[in-house]
PDB file of C-alpha atoms in Angstrom:
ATOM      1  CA  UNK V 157       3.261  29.170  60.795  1.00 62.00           C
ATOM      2  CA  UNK V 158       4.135  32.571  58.692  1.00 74.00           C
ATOM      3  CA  UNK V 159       4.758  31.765  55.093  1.00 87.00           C
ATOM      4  CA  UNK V 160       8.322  32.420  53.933  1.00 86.00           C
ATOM      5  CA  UNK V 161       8.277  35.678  51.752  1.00 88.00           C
ATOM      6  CA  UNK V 162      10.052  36.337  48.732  1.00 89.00           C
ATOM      7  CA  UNK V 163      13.012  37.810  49.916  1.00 92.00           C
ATOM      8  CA  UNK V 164      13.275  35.347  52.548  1.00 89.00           C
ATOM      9  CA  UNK V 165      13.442  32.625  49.837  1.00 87.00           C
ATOM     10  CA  UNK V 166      15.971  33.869  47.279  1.00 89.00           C
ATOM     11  CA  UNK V 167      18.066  34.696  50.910  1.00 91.00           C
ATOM     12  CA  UNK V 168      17.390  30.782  51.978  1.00 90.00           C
ATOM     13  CA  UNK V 169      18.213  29.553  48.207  1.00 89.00           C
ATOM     14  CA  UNK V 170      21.830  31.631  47.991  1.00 91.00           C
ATOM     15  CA  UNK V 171      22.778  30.489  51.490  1.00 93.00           C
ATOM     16  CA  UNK V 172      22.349  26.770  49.624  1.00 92.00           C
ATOM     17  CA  UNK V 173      24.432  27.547  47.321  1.00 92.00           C
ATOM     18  CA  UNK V 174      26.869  29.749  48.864  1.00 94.00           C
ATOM     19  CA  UNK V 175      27.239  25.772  51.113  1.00 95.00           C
ATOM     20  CA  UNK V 176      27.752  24.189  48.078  1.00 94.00           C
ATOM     21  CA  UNK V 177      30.511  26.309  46.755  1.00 95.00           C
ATOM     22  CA  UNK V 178      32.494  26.288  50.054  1.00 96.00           C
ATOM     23  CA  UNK V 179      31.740  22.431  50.485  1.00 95.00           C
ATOM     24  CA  UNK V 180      32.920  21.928  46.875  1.00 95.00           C
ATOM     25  CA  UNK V 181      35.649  23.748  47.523  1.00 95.00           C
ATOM     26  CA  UNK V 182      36.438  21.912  51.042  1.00 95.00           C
ATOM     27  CA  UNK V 183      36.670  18.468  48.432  1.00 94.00           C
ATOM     28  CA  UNK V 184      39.266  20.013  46.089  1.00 93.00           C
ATOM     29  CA  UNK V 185      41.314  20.828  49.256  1.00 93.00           C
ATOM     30  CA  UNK V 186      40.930  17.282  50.983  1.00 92.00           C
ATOM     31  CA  UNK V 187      39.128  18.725  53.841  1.00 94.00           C
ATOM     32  CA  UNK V 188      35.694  16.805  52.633  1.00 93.00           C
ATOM     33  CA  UNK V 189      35.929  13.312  51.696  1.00 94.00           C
ATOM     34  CA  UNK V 190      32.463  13.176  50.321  1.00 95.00           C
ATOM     35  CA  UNK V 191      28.996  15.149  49.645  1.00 95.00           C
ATOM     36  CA  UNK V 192      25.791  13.966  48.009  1.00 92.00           C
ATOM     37  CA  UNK V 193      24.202  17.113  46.320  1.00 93.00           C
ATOM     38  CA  UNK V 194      20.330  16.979  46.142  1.00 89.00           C
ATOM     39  CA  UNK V 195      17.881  18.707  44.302  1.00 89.00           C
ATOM     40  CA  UNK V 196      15.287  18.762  41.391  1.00 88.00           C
ATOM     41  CA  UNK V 197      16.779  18.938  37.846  1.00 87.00           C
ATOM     42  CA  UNK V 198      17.432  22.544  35.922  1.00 88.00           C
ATOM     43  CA  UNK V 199      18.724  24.058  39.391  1.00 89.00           C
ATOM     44  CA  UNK V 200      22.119  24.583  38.821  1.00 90.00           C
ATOM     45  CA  UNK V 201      23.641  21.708  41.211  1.00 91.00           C
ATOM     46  CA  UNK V 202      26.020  20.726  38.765  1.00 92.00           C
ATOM     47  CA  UNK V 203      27.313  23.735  37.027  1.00 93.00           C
ATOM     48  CA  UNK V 204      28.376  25.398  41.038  1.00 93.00           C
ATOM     49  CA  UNK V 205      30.193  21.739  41.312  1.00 94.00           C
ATOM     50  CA  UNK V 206      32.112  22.028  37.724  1.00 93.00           C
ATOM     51  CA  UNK V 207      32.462  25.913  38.398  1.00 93.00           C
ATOM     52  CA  UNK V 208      34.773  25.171  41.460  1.00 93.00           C
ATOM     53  CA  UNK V 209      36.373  22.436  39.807  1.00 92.00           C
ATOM     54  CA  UNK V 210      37.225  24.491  36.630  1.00 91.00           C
ATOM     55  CA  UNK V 211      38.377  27.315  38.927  1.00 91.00           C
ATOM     56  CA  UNK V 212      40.664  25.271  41.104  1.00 89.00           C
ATOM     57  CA  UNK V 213      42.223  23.248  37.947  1.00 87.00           C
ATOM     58  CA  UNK V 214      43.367  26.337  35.608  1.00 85.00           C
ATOM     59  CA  UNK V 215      46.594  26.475  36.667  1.00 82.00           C
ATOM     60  CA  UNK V 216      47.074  22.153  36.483  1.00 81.00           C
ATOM     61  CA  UNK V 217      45.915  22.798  33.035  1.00 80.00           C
ATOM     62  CA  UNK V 218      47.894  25.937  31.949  1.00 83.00           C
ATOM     63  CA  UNK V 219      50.994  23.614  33.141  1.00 84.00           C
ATOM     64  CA  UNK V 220      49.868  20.727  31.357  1.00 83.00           C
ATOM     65  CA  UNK V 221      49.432  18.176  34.815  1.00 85.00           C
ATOM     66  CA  UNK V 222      47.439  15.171  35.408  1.00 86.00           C
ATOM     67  CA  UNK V 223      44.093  16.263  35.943  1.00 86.00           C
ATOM     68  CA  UNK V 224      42.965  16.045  39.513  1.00 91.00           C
ATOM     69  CA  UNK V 225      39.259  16.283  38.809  1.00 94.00           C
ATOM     70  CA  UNK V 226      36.850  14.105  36.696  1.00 94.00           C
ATOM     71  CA  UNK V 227      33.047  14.565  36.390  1.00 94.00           C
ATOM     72  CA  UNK V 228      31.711  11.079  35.382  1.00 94.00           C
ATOM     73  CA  UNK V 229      27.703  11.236  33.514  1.00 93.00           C
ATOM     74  CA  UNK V 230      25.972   8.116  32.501  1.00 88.00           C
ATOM     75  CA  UNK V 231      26.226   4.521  33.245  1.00 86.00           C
ATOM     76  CA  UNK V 232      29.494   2.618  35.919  1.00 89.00           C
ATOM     77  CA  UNK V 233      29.636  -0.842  36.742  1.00 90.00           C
ATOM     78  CA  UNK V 234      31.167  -1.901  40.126  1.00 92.00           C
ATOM     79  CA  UNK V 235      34.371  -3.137  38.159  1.00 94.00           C
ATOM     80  CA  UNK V 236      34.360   0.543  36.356  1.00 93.00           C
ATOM     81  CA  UNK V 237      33.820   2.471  39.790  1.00 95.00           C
ATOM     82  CA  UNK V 238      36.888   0.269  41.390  1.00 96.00           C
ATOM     83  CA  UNK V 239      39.166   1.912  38.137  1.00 96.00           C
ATOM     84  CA  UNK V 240      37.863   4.979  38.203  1.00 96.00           C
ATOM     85  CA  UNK V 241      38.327   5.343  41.627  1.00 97.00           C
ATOM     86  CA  UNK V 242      42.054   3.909  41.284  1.00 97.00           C
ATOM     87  CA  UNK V 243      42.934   6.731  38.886  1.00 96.00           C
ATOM     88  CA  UNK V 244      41.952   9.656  40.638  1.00 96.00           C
ATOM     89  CA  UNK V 245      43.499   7.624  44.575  1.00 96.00           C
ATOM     90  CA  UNK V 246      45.502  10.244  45.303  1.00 95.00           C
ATOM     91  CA  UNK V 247      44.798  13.146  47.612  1.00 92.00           C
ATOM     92  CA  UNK V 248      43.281  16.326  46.918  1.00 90.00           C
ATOM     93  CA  UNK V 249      41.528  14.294  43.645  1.00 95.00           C
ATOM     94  CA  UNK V 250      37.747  14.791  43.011  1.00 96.00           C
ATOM     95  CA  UNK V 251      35.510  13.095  40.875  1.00 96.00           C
ATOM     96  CA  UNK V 252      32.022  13.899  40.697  1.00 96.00           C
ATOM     97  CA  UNK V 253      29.594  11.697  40.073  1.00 94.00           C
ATOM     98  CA  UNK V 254      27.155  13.298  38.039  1.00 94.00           C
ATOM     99  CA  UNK V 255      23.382  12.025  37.791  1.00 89.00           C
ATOM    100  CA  UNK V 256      25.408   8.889  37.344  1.00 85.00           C
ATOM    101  CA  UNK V 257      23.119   6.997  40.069  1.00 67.00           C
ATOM    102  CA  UNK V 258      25.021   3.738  40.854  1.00 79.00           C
ATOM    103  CA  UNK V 259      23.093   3.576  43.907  1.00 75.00           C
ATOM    104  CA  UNK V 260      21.250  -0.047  42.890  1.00 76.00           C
ATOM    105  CA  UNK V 261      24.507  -1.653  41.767  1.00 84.00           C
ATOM    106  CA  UNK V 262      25.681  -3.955  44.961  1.00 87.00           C
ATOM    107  CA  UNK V 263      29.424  -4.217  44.096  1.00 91.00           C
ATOM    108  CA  UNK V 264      29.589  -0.753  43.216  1.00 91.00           C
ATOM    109  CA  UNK V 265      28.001   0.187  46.671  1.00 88.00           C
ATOM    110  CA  UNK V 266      30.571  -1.759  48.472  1.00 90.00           C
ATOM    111  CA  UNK V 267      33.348  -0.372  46.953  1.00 94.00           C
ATOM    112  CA  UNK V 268      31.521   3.018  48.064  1.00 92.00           C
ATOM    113  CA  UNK V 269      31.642   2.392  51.293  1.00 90.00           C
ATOM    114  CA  UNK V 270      35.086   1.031  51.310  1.00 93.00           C
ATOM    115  CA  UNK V 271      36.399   4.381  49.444  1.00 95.00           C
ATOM    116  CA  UNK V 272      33.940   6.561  51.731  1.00 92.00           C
ATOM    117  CA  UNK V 273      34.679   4.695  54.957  1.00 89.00           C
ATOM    118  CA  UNK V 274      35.313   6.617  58.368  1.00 87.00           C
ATOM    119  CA  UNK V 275      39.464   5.325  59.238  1.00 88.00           C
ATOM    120  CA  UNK V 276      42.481   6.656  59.060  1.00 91.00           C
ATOM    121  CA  UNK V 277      42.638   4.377  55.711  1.00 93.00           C
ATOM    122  CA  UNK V 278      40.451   4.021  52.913  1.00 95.00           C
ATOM    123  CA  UNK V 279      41.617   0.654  51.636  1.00 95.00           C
ATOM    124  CA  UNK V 280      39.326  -0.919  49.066  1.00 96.00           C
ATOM    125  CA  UNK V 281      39.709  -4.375  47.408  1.00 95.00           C
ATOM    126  CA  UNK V 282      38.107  -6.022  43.967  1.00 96.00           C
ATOM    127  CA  UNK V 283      38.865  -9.924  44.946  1.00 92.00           C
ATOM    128  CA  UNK V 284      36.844 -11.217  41.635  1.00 92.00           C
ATOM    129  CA  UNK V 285      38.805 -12.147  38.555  1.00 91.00           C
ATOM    130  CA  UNK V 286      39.320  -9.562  36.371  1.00 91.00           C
ATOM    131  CA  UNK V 287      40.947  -9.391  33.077  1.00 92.00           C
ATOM    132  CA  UNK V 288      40.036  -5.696  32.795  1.00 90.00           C
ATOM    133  CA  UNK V 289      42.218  -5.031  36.004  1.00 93.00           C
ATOM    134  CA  UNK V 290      44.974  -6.606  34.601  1.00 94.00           C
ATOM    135  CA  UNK V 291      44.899  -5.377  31.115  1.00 95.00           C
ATOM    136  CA  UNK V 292      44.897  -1.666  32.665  1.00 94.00           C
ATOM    137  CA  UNK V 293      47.650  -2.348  35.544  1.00 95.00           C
ATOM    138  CA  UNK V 294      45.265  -1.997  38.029  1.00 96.00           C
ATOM    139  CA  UNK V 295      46.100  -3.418  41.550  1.00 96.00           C
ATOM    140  CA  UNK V 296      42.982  -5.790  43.533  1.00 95.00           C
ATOM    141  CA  UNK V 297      43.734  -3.567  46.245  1.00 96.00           C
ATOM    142  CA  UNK V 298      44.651  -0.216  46.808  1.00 97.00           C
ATOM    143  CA  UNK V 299      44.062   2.879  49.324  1.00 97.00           C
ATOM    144  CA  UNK V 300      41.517   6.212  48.000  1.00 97.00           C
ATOM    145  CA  UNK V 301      42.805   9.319  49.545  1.00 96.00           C
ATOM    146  CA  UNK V 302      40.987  11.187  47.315  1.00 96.00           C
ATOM    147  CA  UNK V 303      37.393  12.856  47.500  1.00 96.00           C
ATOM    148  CA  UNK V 304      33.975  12.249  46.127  1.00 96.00           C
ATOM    149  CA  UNK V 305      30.695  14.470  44.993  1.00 95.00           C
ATOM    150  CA  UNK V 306      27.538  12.958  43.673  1.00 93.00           C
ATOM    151  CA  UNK V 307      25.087  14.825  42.583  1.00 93.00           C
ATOM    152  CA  UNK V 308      21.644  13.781  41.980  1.00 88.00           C
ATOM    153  CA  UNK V 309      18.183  14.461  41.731  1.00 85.00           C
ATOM    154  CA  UNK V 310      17.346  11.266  44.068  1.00 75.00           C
ATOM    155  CA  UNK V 311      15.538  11.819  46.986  1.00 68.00           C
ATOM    156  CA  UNK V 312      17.166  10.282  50.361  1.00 63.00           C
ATOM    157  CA  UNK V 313      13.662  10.904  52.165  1.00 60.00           C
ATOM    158  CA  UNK V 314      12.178   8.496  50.296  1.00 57.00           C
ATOM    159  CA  UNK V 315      12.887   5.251  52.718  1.00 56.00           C
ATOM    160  CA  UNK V 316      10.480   2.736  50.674  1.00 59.00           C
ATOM    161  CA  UNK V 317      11.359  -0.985  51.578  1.00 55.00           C
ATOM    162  CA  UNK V 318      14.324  -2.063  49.454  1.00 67.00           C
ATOM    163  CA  UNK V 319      16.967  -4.600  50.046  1.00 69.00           C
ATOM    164  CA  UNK V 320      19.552  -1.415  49.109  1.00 65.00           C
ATOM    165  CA  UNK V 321      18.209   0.651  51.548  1.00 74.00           C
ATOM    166  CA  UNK V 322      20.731  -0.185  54.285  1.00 76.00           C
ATOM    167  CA  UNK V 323      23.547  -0.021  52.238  1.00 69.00           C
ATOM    168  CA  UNK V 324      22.264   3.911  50.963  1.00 74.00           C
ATOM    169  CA  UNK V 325      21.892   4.887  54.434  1.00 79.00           C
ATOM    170  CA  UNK V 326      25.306   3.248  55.276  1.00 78.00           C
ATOM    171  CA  UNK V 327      26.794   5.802  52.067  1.00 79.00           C
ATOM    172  CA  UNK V 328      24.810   8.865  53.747  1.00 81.00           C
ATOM    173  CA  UNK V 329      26.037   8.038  57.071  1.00 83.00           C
ATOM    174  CA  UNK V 330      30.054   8.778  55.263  1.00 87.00           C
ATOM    175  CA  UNK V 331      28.729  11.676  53.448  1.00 88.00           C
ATOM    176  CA  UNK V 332      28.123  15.419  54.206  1.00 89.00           C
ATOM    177  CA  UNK V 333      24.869  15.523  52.567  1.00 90.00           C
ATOM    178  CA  UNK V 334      23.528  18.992  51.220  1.00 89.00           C
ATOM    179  CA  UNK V 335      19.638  19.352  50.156  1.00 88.00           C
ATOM    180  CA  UNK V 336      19.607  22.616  48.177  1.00 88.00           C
ATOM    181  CA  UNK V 337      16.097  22.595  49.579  1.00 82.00           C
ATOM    182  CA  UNK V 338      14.638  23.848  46.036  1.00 82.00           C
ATOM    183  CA  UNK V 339      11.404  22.073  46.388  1.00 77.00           C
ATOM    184  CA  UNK V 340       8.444  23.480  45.437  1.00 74.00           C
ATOM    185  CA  UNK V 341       7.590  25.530  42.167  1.00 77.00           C
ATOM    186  CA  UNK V 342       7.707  28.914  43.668  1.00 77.00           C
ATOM    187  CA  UNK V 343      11.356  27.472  44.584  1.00 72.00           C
TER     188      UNK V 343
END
């Protein structure tokens, strides 16, 4: 096998990111209802995502809408998921999910798959008591038309035993899934 040269790298690396430009921008139109972005840290995955979104919001801001686009960092419960994802239901809304790895979190997993699921309709439910729900007006049921990023460092190759593992593979079966393949240190 020839080792890949220089040139032929930086080449490989652009066409990565020229994807995840065009798929970020295929979310903020609708046409995408979800991607997982993978890659080490310090590579750039999230400032391409938040450079598309800042690009295609401008003129939402300069006329003082709604945003349509959230990128969400940190820590989200199941019950926080279900309201986020209420907020930004409608179509041609984004969040992005950045390095904000939910993927242990069983509730918030099935409300994943109910948001990312394959039909015409995207109905998802919360049928636990809430006071939270109610407080913010929040319905127990409602359909997501909008779309979803995540991007994270996580590895999807890695298929160790874990009672999650179904359920992650069930999420990356509803996702377009782009590996910016930056992987080694000459990368």
């Amino acid at each position: 096998m020839t080792e890949e040269s220089e040139t032929e790298a930086m080449d490989r690396i652009a066409t990565r990111f020229g994807v995840l430009d065009e798929m970020s921008k295929a979310c903020i139109a609708g046409d995408i209802r979800a991607m997982i972005v993978t890659g080490p840290a310090g590579i750039g995955k999230s400032h391409g995502v938040s450079l598309q979104m800042e690009k295609a919001s401008l003129f939402d801001q300069v006329a003082g809408k709604k945003a349509r686009f959230e990128i969400v960092k940190g820590a989200m419960s199941g019950i926080g998921l279900f309201a986020k994802l209420y907020k930004f239901s409608d179509a041609k809304n984004v969040l992005v999910f950045d390095d904000c790895d939910i993927w242990e979190d069983q509730d918030a997993i099935n409300v994943l798959k109910g948001a990312l699921d394959s039909g015409k309709t995207r109905r998802i439910s919360w049928n636990k008591d809430s006071r939270i729900l109610r407080e913010e007006g929040i319905p127990n049921s409602f359909n997501f038309n909008g779309s979803i990023i995540f991007i994270t460092n996580k590895s999807f190759d890695n298929k160790k035993a874990s009672k999650m593992q179904p359920h992650l593979d069930a999420l990356q079966s509803r996702c377009h899934f782009l590996d910016l393949t930056v992987d080694t240190e000459r990368d």
